[in-house]
Amino acid sequence: MARKSRAGSNRPTLADVASAAGVSAITVSRTIRSPGIVSEKARRKVQEAIARLGYTPDPAASALASRSSSTIGLLVPSLTNNVFSDVLRGVYDGAQGTRFFVQIGNYRYSALEEEGLIRTFLSQRPAGLIVSSMDQTPEGRRLLQAAPCPIVQIMETGDAIDMSVGFDQLAAVRAGARHLRDRGYRRPGFISARMDPRAQRRLGAFRDVTAACGQLDEARILTTPQPSSVGIGGHLLEQLLARAPDTDAVMCNNDDLAVGALMEAARRHIKVPDQLAICSYNDIEMARHMVPALSAVATPRREIGSRAIAMLLDEIGAPGSVTERHVDLGFEMIAREST
Amino acid sequence: MARKSRAGSNRPTLADVASAAGVSAITVSRTIRSPGIVSEKARRKVQEAIARLGYTPDPAASALASRSSSTIGLLVPSLTNNVFSDVLRGVYDGAQGTRFFVQIGNYRYSALEEEGLIRTFLSQRPAGLIVSSMDQTPEGRRLLQAAPCPIVQIMETGDAIDMSVGFDQLAAVRAGARHLRDRGYRRPGFISARMDPRAQRRLGAFRDVTAACGQLDEARILTTPQPSSVGIGGHLLEQLLARAPDTDAVMCNNDDLAVGALMEAARRHIKVPDQLAICSYNDIEMARHMVPALSAVATPRREIGSRAIAMLLDEIGAPGSVTERHVDLGFEMIAREST
DNA sequence: CGCGATAATGACAGCGCAATCATTTTGTGC
DNA sequence: GCACAAAATGATTGCGCTGTCATTATCGCG
């Protein structure tokens, strides 16, 4: 339990390894970064010396000398939202075992904070960047365009700066809305929290579909700027039913909301799906285990993360080598018991 | 959509700012890092030059020269587990606006992977480290002890290396078990996934309490090495009831499991809490919104994160200044409808 | 006004590695 | 066995910043 002493460490350096192995420093550097161009004999000597001295490279020195760090920046709008924790897992699993570190920046759904983070990340000369939207500020977009590293924009399809991995969010919402219509529901509502630009666009897609079949009723659309949560889902359904008691289906912009709505329905002894259908969005693990099991538009969050990091690593390894630069991973409308 | 050009950037350096401001480089460095010791006049000149040139410091060069980076390492066993996403939020919110970056390492409940990450993180000369347990390998522990930076171990109380923030996990489980007993349940079970050392110890605490009042029955204890999830919670309850159908209460080692158990009970038309009580552990937001609302041992995850980063930043700023080096944040048994 | 004390500033070197280009060694074909 | 190409290795330099210590400006006080 003693306080730590802050003794100066005497870590071995490249030069130490070099003299121990009887080669020059640069040969050591090369055996580490590109073993292929070093002779079998030298490589063995160096590796032996590295192991014996317990050498680990100093990433700061490497970054300074090469003008590029081994950091990969990942910008997300939220750490709470389950959607991004799945993406995160995909990214981390893909970065596992490489020489790259992932550094997360949370811009809390603020484009201004995002711009600041872009600036901060770029000052680190990252090896690559993954950003969670196409909705940067003009300045943020300019910074990304000028960045000397590959960039993957995730979650959506659309006008990407460099590369992108996502799916058509609007088509996904439309699929949910059509599913409700096809199941015979005629008075569908929509609830959403945290109206960031993407949520706004999804609501637009819902309006389009319901308007097209004459079912659009603004009284059934309820949103709040608060962050999404199970509790908020319950509240939103409560308010929706107060305003439009004959609503017979509700499209939820998020799994949290759907679970909250489902619980609120249970509390009010509203039968799901007979009296009220609930359709969820994203389909986190929990959704399928609810009673009744939640129908949902399933989105490939984990795959987005792992594909994004894979593309980035490829492109970092060999710039220009990634030919499929814009990937649409699709989505799936999964009907379960709640509709 | 065009591919990015990889043009060499011509970022301004400290020296550029210095000559633009008519001072020496070191003065610029000081106005950035400790403005207090620079004269008003010089500071204004420098700040003006920084703004005019759009200068941003190069963290790699800084790290190399000062032998300490502005990275704070955060080691967690899982990115999936909601518990850690709350901790993460606390940490990120606390690091917001400082000059430090948080870098997450996920060791996937493997002490060996953790040891590797400790090594990797230390090679970056981090400003500080937050680690999620006291269960390092001997070598991992040695590395931490020798590390030239402050370290906070989180989640538990106990034999910490440098500083710690947590609560008494065993007392927390005992509180849950006693709560069930006090409510009159006599045949309590226990379900747990992912039996890491901490989960093992918590199970031990449950055994202690139930044995003390003659209610211990190993047939009612069910564990699995699989990761925790809502689905697993349902399965575990199913198996538990198959083995010991008269079980009248179940302590769940995690909110996921509790929700899964609750849903499984609903599926089987088992009345909660009349036929079966369910007590959860951690109390994520969702728990209180279930129907029936889940009783839970609430743990201060977010506070652990924010307190840990605060202690770390204090100690980095002024080594030795943190006097309360071992903080117990406590827990709370919250009785709701499910018991 | 002058002395010592303190605050403010600067010169210089070096942190550990990789880019560049020069040099040496090895391999190839006839 | 030789000329040549290709592979392997090395010497030097500098990335951008901060630590150290020396130097200069500023202040308080008798």
Tab-separated table of C-alpha atoms in Angstrom, chain A:
chain	number	residue	atom	x	y	z
A	1	MET	CA	0.000	0.000	0.000
A	2	ALA	CA	3.064	2.197	-0.050
A	3	ARG	CA	3.140	5.181	-2.294
A	4	LYS	CA	4.901	4.646	-5.508
A	5	SER	CA	8.418	5.780	-5.967
A	6	ARG	CA	8.904	7.727	-9.143
A	7	ALA	CA	12.298	6.384	-9.982
A	8	GLY	CA	13.689	7.150	-13.424
A	9	SER	CA	13.428	4.091	-15.589
A	10	ASN	CA	16.410	2.856	-17.529
A	11	ARG	CA	14.644	1.284	-20.392
A	12	PRO	CA	16.848	-0.194	-23.052
A	13	THR	CA	16.757	1.669	-26.351
A	14	LEU	CA	17.155	0.664	-29.944
A	15	ALA	CA	20.856	1.513	-29.673
A	16	ASP	CA	21.267	-0.807	-26.690
A	17	VAL	CA	19.705	-3.647	-28.620
A	18	ALA	CA	21.844	-2.832	-31.620
A	19	SER	CA	25.128	-3.011	-29.735
A	20	ALA	CA	24.007	-6.127	-27.888
A	21	ALA	CA	23.243	-7.792	-31.203
A	22	GLY	CA	26.305	-6.456	-32.950
A	23	VAL	CA	24.384	-4.636	-35.665
A	24	SER	CA	23.421	-1.053	-36.321
A	25	ALA	CA	20.381	0.664	-34.842
A	26	ILE	CA	18.580	0.880	-38.121
A	27	THR	CA	18.808	-2.858	-38.617
A	28	VAL	CA	17.043	-3.330	-35.322
A	29	SER	CA	14.406	-0.862	-36.374
A	30	ARG	CA	13.895	-2.786	-39.576
A	31	THR	CA	13.636	-6.196	-37.967
A	32	ILE	CA	10.799	-4.780	-35.933
A	33	ARG	CA	8.885	-2.953	-38.618
A	34	SER	CA	9.591	-4.953	-41.743
A	35	PRO	CA	11.380	-8.206	-40.930
A	36	GLY	CA	11.192	-9.268	-44.539
A	37	ILE	CA	14.030	-7.042	-45.677
A	38	VAL	CA	16.464	-8.197	-43.002
A	39	SER	CA	18.610	-11.283	-43.419
A	40	GLU	CA	17.660	-14.392	-41.500
A	41	LYS	CA	20.898	-14.261	-39.529
A	42	ALA	CA	20.645	-10.631	-38.432
A	43	ARG	CA	17.001	-11.054	-37.586
A	44	ARG	CA	17.726	-13.904	-35.209
A	45	LYS	CA	20.505	-12.035	-33.473
A	46	VAL	CA	18.326	-8.982	-33.043
A	47	GLN	CA	15.318	-10.909	-31.796
A	48	GLU	CA	17.480	-12.673	-29.289
A	49	ALA	CA	18.877	-9.360	-28.039
A	50	ILE	CA	15.404	-7.857	-27.817
A	51	ALA	CA	14.189	-10.747	-25.738
A	52	ARG	CA	17.248	-10.699	-23.517
A	53	LEU	CA	17.083	-6.984	-22.774
A	54	GLY	CA	13.299	-6.852	-22.594
A	55	TYR	CA	13.220	-4.077	-25.134
A	56	THR	CA	9.974	-2.348	-26.062
A	57	PRO	CA	9.929	0.409	-28.660
A	58	ASP	CA	9.035	3.903	-27.562
A	59	PRO	CA	5.955	4.897	-29.547
A	60	ALA	CA	6.569	8.584	-28.945
A	61	ALA	CA	10.001	8.480	-30.508
A	62	SER	CA	8.674	6.429	-33.360
A	63	ALA	CA	5.835	8.853	-33.937
A	64	LEU	CA	8.152	11.803	-33.864
A	65	ALA	CA	10.638	10.352	-36.281
A	66	SER	CA	8.138	8.898	-38.715
A	67	ARG	CA	5.593	11.698	-38.457
A	68	SER	CA	2.841	9.182	-37.861
A	69	SER	CA	1.675	7.605	-34.635
A	70	SER	CA	0.196	4.189	-34.099
A	71	THR	CA	-3.004	5.695	-32.777
A	72	ILE	CA	-6.321	5.115	-34.474
A	73	GLY	CA	-8.931	7.637	-33.486
A	74	LEU	CA	-12.547	6.615	-33.056
A	75	LEU	CA	-15.068	9.414	-32.733
A	76	VAL	CA	-18.433	8.491	-31.256
A	77	PRO	CA	-21.327	10.708	-30.198
A	78	SER	CA	-22.037	8.750	-27.026
A	79	LEU	CA	-20.615	6.153	-24.732
A	80	THR	CA	-23.968	5.374	-23.174
A	81	ASN	CA	-25.779	4.397	-26.288
A	82	ASN	CA	-25.605	0.624	-26.702
A	83	VAL	CA	-25.342	1.058	-30.416
A	84	PHE	CA	-21.841	2.389	-30.101
A	85	SER	CA	-20.672	-0.111	-27.558
A	86	ASP	CA	-21.281	-2.772	-30.193
A	87	VAL	CA	-19.367	-0.780	-32.782
A	88	LEU	CA	-16.599	-0.334	-30.266
A	89	ARG	CA	-16.315	-4.038	-29.700
A	90	GLY	CA	-15.983	-4.670	-33.389
A	91	VAL	CA	-13.272	-2.056	-33.676
A	92	TYR	CA	-11.334	-3.249	-30.638
A	93	ASP	CA	-11.477	-6.867	-31.656
A	94	GLY	CA	-10.150	-5.943	-35.060
A	95	ALA	CA	-7.329	-3.843	-33.634
A	96	GLN	CA	-6.352	-6.594	-31.214
A	97	GLY	CA	-2.907	-7.916	-31.921
A	98	THR	CA	-1.907	-5.159	-34.300
A	99	ARG	CA	0.560	-2.455	-33.379
A	100	PHE	CA	-2.243	0.105	-33.267
A	101	PHE	CA	-4.037	1.601	-30.292
A	102	VAL	CA	-7.595	2.772	-30.518
A	103	GLN	CA	-8.367	6.052	-28.887
A	104	ILE	CA	-11.989	6.992	-28.373
A	105	GLY	CA	-13.288	10.516	-28.505
A	106	ASN	CA	-16.795	11.195	-27.229
A	107	TYR	CA	-18.335	14.291	-28.740
A	108	ARG	CA	-21.661	13.951	-26.968
A	109	TYR	CA	-23.780	14.595	-30.002
A	110	SER	CA	-22.259	18.024	-30.471
A	111	ALA	CA	-20.841	18.812	-33.898
A	112	LEU	CA	-18.775	21.552	-32.299
A	113	GLU	CA	-17.201	19.193	-29.805
A	114	GLU	CA	-16.643	16.819	-32.681
A	115	GLU	CA	-14.750	19.479	-34.576
A	116	GLY	CA	-12.571	20.081	-31.529
A	117	LEU	CA	-11.863	16.389	-31.218
A	118	ILE	CA	-10.985	16.120	-34.885
A	119	ARG	CA	-8.460	18.861	-34.339
A	120	THR	CA	-7.064	17.196	-31.226
A	121	PHE	CA	-6.854	13.807	-32.853
A	122	LEU	CA	-5.189	15.139	-35.961
A	123	SER	CA	-2.583	16.857	-33.821
A	124	GLN	CA	-1.555	13.364	-32.773
A	125	ARG	CA	-0.867	12.437	-36.395
A	126	PRO	CA	-3.037	9.340	-36.153
A	127	ALA	CA	-2.552	6.381	-38.443
A	128	GLY	CA	-6.248	6.490	-39.247
A	129	LEU	CA	-9.601	7.824	-38.118
A	130	ILE	CA	-13.071	6.355	-37.761
A	131	VAL	CA	-15.874	8.857	-37.434
A	132	SER	CA	-19.499	8.089	-36.676
A	133	SER	CA	-21.368	10.324	-39.044
A	134	MET	CA	-21.336	12.465	-42.113
A	135	ASP	CA	-22.647	15.442	-40.151
A	136	GLN	CA	-19.462	17.335	-39.429
A	137	THR	CA	-19.281	21.096	-39.322
A	138	PRO	CA	-17.941	22.551	-42.586
A	139	GLU	CA	-14.637	23.200	-40.828
A	140	GLY	CA	-14.613	19.662	-39.419
A	141	ARG	CA	-15.145	18.281	-42.879
A	142	ARG	CA	-12.376	20.415	-44.260
A	143	LEU	CA	-10.012	19.172	-41.577
A	144	LEU	CA	-10.842	15.575	-42.407
A	145	GLN	CA	-10.404	16.150	-46.118
A	146	ALA	CA	-6.960	17.599	-45.554
A	147	ALA	CA	-5.925	14.919	-43.087
A	148	PRO	CA	-2.849	12.924	-44.098
A	149	CYS	CA	-4.372	9.602	-43.032
A	150	PRO	CA	-7.169	7.303	-44.195
A	151	ILE	CA	-10.600	7.967	-42.747
A	152	VAL	CA	-13.647	5.727	-42.488
A	153	GLN	CA	-17.046	7.211	-41.849
A	154	ILE	CA	-19.406	4.719	-40.332
A	155	MET	CA	-23.086	4.006	-39.681
A	156	GLU	CA	-24.525	5.491	-42.860
A	157	THR	CA	-24.185	5.371	-46.565
A	158	GLY	CA	-23.782	8.657	-48.337
A	159	ASP	CA	-21.366	11.365	-49.208
A	160	ALA	CA	-18.219	10.129	-47.522
A	161	ILE	CA	-14.878	11.903	-47.480
A	162	ASP	CA	-12.607	8.904	-47.933
A	163	MET	CA	-14.140	5.513	-47.105
A	164	SER	CA	-17.393	4.442	-45.494
A	165	VAL	CA	-19.121	1.469	-43.904
A	166	GLY	CA	-22.749	1.520	-42.962
A	167	PHE	CA	-26.231	0.858	-44.181
A	168	ASP	CA	-29.127	2.864	-45.485
A	169	GLN	CA	-30.674	4.206	-42.307
A	170	LEU	CA	-33.656	5.659	-44.089
A	171	ALA	CA	-34.456	2.443	-45.897
A	172	ALA	CA	-34.208	0.670	-42.547
A	173	VAL	CA	-36.805	2.910	-40.939
A	174	ARG	CA	-38.997	2.592	-43.997
A	175	ALA	CA	-38.769	-1.187	-43.693
A	176	GLY	CA	-39.960	-0.947	-40.105
A	177	ALA	CA	-42.831	1.352	-40.984
A	178	ARG	CA	-43.897	-0.861	-43.884
A	179	HIS	CA	-43.728	-3.894	-41.676
A	180	LEU	CA	-46.236	-2.296	-39.311
A	181	ARG	CA	-48.473	-1.390	-42.209
A	182	ASP	CA	-48.228	-4.887	-43.670
A	183	ARG	CA	-49.214	-6.373	-40.352
A	184	GLY	CA	-52.422	-4.403	-40.580
A	185	TYR	CA	-51.758	-1.575	-38.189
A	186	ARG	CA	-53.317	1.644	-39.406
A	187	ARG	CA	-52.556	4.252	-36.773
A	188	PRO	CA	-48.783	4.068	-36.258
A	189	GLY	CA	-46.805	6.397	-34.014
A	190	PHE	CA	-43.134	7.171	-33.685
A	191	ILE	CA	-41.070	7.901	-30.602
A	192	SER	CA	-37.526	9.111	-30.462
A	193	ALA	CA	-35.135	10.643	-27.981
A	194	ARG	CA	-32.021	12.718	-28.638
A	195	MET	CA	-32.862	14.251	-31.980
A	196	ASP	CA	-29.461	14.379	-33.602
A	197	PRO	CA	-29.389	14.857	-37.382
A	198	ARG	CA	-29.564	11.143	-38.025
A	199	ALA	CA	-32.587	10.702	-35.777
A	200	GLN	CA	-34.179	13.629	-37.592
A	201	ARG	CA	-33.632	11.991	-40.935
A	202	ARG	CA	-35.045	8.713	-39.695
A	203	LEU	CA	-38.159	10.478	-38.509
A	204	GLY	CA	-38.378	12.009	-41.963
A	205	ALA	CA	-38.285	8.547	-43.494
A	206	PHE	CA	-41.074	7.420	-41.187
A	207	ARG	CA	-43.165	10.425	-42.200
A	208	ASP	CA	-42.607	9.628	-45.861
A	209	VAL	CA	-43.840	6.067	-45.589
A	210	THR	CA	-46.864	6.810	-43.434
A	211	ALA	CA	-47.812	9.831	-45.513
A	212	ALA	CA	-47.620	7.733	-48.660
A	213	CYS	CA	-50.388	5.496	-47.399
A	214	GLY	CA	-52.382	8.281	-45.773
A	215	GLN	CA	-51.547	7.283	-42.224
A	216	LEU	CA	-49.432	10.218	-41.175
A	217	ASP	CA	-50.688	11.918	-38.041
A	218	GLU	CA	-48.337	14.381	-36.372
A	219	ALA	CA	-50.070	13.850	-33.043
A	220	ARG	CA	-48.584	10.369	-33.005
A	221	ILE	CA	-45.022	11.588	-33.375
A	222	LEU	CA	-43.271	12.263	-30.110
A	223	THR	CA	-39.688	13.280	-29.595
A	224	THR	CA	-37.524	14.658	-26.830
A	225	PRO	CA	-34.050	16.139	-26.795
A	226	GLN	CA	-33.152	14.073	-23.741
A	227	PRO	CA	-30.822	11.119	-24.122
A	228	SER	CA	-32.432	7.818	-24.915
A	229	SER	CA	-33.161	5.462	-22.046
A	230	VAL	CA	-35.632	2.813	-20.975
A	231	GLY	CA	-37.262	5.294	-18.632
A	232	ILE	CA	-37.722	7.848	-21.402
A	233	GLY	CA	-39.248	5.160	-23.602
A	234	GLY	CA	-41.929	4.613	-21.009
A	235	HIS	CA	-42.612	8.309	-20.667
A	236	LEU	CA	-42.838	8.848	-24.382
A	237	LEU	CA	-45.358	6.048	-24.799
A	238	GLU	CA	-47.358	7.452	-21.893
A	239	GLN	CA	-47.508	10.869	-23.532
A	240	LEU	CA	-48.216	9.414	-26.929
A	241	LEU	CA	-51.210	7.496	-25.623
A	242	ALA	CA	-52.431	10.576	-23.776
A	243	ARG	CA	-52.384	12.568	-27.005
A	244	ALA	CA	-53.606	9.856	-29.331
A	245	PRO	CA	-55.156	6.993	-27.357
A	246	ASP	CA	-56.174	5.082	-30.471
A	247	THR	CA	-52.591	4.604	-31.628
A	248	ASP	CA	-52.226	0.948	-32.521
A	249	ALA	CA	-48.511	0.655	-33.265
A	250	VAL	CA	-45.345	2.446	-32.380
A	251	MET	CA	-42.027	2.569	-34.145
A	252	CYS	CA	-39.236	3.187	-31.646
A	253	ASN	CA	-36.059	4.862	-32.780
A	254	ASN	CA	-33.934	2.778	-30.417
A	255	ASP	CA	-34.024	-0.438	-28.431
A	256	ASP	CA	-33.996	1.370	-25.090
A	257	LEU	CA	-37.150	3.179	-26.028
A	258	ALA	CA	-38.800	0.010	-27.262
A	259	VAL	CA	-38.065	-1.830	-24.037
A	260	GLY	CA	-39.339	1.153	-22.050
A	261	ALA	CA	-42.484	1.281	-24.153
A	262	LEU	CA	-43.023	-2.440	-23.730
A	263	MET	CA	-42.748	-2.123	-19.961
A	264	GLU	CA	-45.076	0.855	-19.921
A	265	ALA	CA	-47.588	-1.176	-21.893
A	266	ALA	CA	-47.277	-3.990	-19.361
A	267	ARG	CA	-47.836	-1.549	-16.534
A	268	ARG	CA	-51.023	-0.331	-18.200
A	269	HIS	CA	-52.158	-3.845	-19.102
A	270	ILE	CA	-52.109	-2.995	-22.760
A	271	LYS	CA	-51.772	-6.184	-24.754
A	272	VAL	CA	-48.803	-6.310	-27.102
A	273	PRO	CA	-49.205	-6.903	-30.023
A	274	ASP	CA	-53.023	-7.118	-30.015
A	275	GLN	CA	-53.804	-3.636	-28.768
A	276	LEU	CA	-50.464	-2.105	-29.519
A	277	ALA	CA	-47.584	-3.198	-31.731
A	278	ILE	CA	-44.031	-2.215	-30.864
A	279	CYS	CA	-41.219	-2.227	-33.388
A	280	SER	CA	-37.694	-1.601	-32.267
A	281	TYR	CA	-34.619	-0.272	-34.045
A	282	ASN	CA	-31.083	-1.735	-33.899
A	283	ASP	CA	-31.943	-4.998	-32.180
A	284	ILE	CA	-29.530	-5.304	-29.291
A	285	GLU	CA	-29.280	-8.696	-27.699
A	286	MET	CA	-31.938	-8.017	-25.133
A	287	ALA	CA	-34.701	-7.278	-27.629
A	288	ARG	CA	-35.251	-10.881	-28.656
A	289	HIS	CA	-35.526	-12.011	-25.047
A	290	MET	CA	-38.293	-9.661	-24.000
A	291	VAL	CA	-41.803	-10.963	-23.397
A	292	PRO	CA	-43.212	-10.595	-25.912
A	293	ALA	CA	-40.077	-10.726	-28.022
A	294	LEU	CA	-39.519	-7.436	-29.788
A	295	SER	CA	-39.722	-7.194	-33.535
A	296	ALA	CA	-36.915	-5.012	-34.720
A	297	VAL	CA	-34.984	-3.601	-37.607
A	298	ALA	CA	-31.644	-5.259	-36.948
A	299	THR	CA	-28.593	-3.185	-37.767
A	300	PRO	CA	-25.079	-4.615	-38.244
A	301	ARG	CA	-23.317	-2.559	-35.589
A	302	ARG	CA	-20.605	-4.982	-34.688
A	303	GLU	CA	-19.827	-5.702	-38.310
A	304	ILE	CA	-19.641	-2.013	-39.041
A	305	GLY	CA	-16.954	-1.718	-36.383
A	306	SER	CA	-14.914	-4.677	-37.502
A	307	ARG	CA	-15.202	-3.868	-41.184
A	308	ALA	CA	-14.235	-0.252	-40.581
A	309	ILE	CA	-11.087	-1.150	-38.704
A	310	ALA	CA	-10.203	-3.793	-41.279
A	311	MET	CA	-10.482	-1.313	-44.135
A	312	LEU	CA	-8.469	1.213	-42.192
A	313	LEU	CA	-5.694	-1.240	-41.416
A	314	ASP	CA	-5.538	-2.361	-45.023
A	315	GLU	CA	-5.337	1.178	-46.249
A	316	ILE	CA	-2.709	2.104	-43.677
A	317	GLY	CA	-0.643	-0.904	-44.654
A	318	ALA	CA	-0.853	-0.216	-48.361
A	319	PRO	CA	-2.387	3.127	-49.310
A	320	GLY	CA	-4.738	2.810	-52.225
A	321	SER	CA	-5.084	-0.935	-51.809
A	322	VAL	CA	-8.682	-0.828	-50.596
A	323	THR	CA	-10.772	-0.909	-53.720
A	324	GLU	CA	-14.220	-1.302	-52.218
A	325	ARG	CA	-14.206	2.007	-50.423
A	326	HIS	CA	-17.895	2.338	-49.695
A	327	VAL	CA	-19.533	-0.641	-48.098
A	328	ASP	CA	-23.241	-1.090	-47.499
A	329	LEU	CA	-23.778	-3.812	-44.934
A	330	GLY	CA	-27.545	-3.744	-45.122
A	331	PHE	CA	-30.073	-4.367	-42.384
A	332	GLU	CA	-32.808	-6.853	-41.649
A	333	MET	CA	-36.394	-6.496	-40.521
A	334	ILE	CA	-36.894	-9.239	-37.953
A	335	ALA	CA	-40.509	-9.962	-37.086
A	336	ARG	CA	-41.037	-11.415	-33.629
A	337	GLU	CA	-43.960	-11.358	-31.253
A	338	SER	CA	-44.423	-7.662	-30.601
A	339	THR	CA	-45.966	-6.869	-33.979
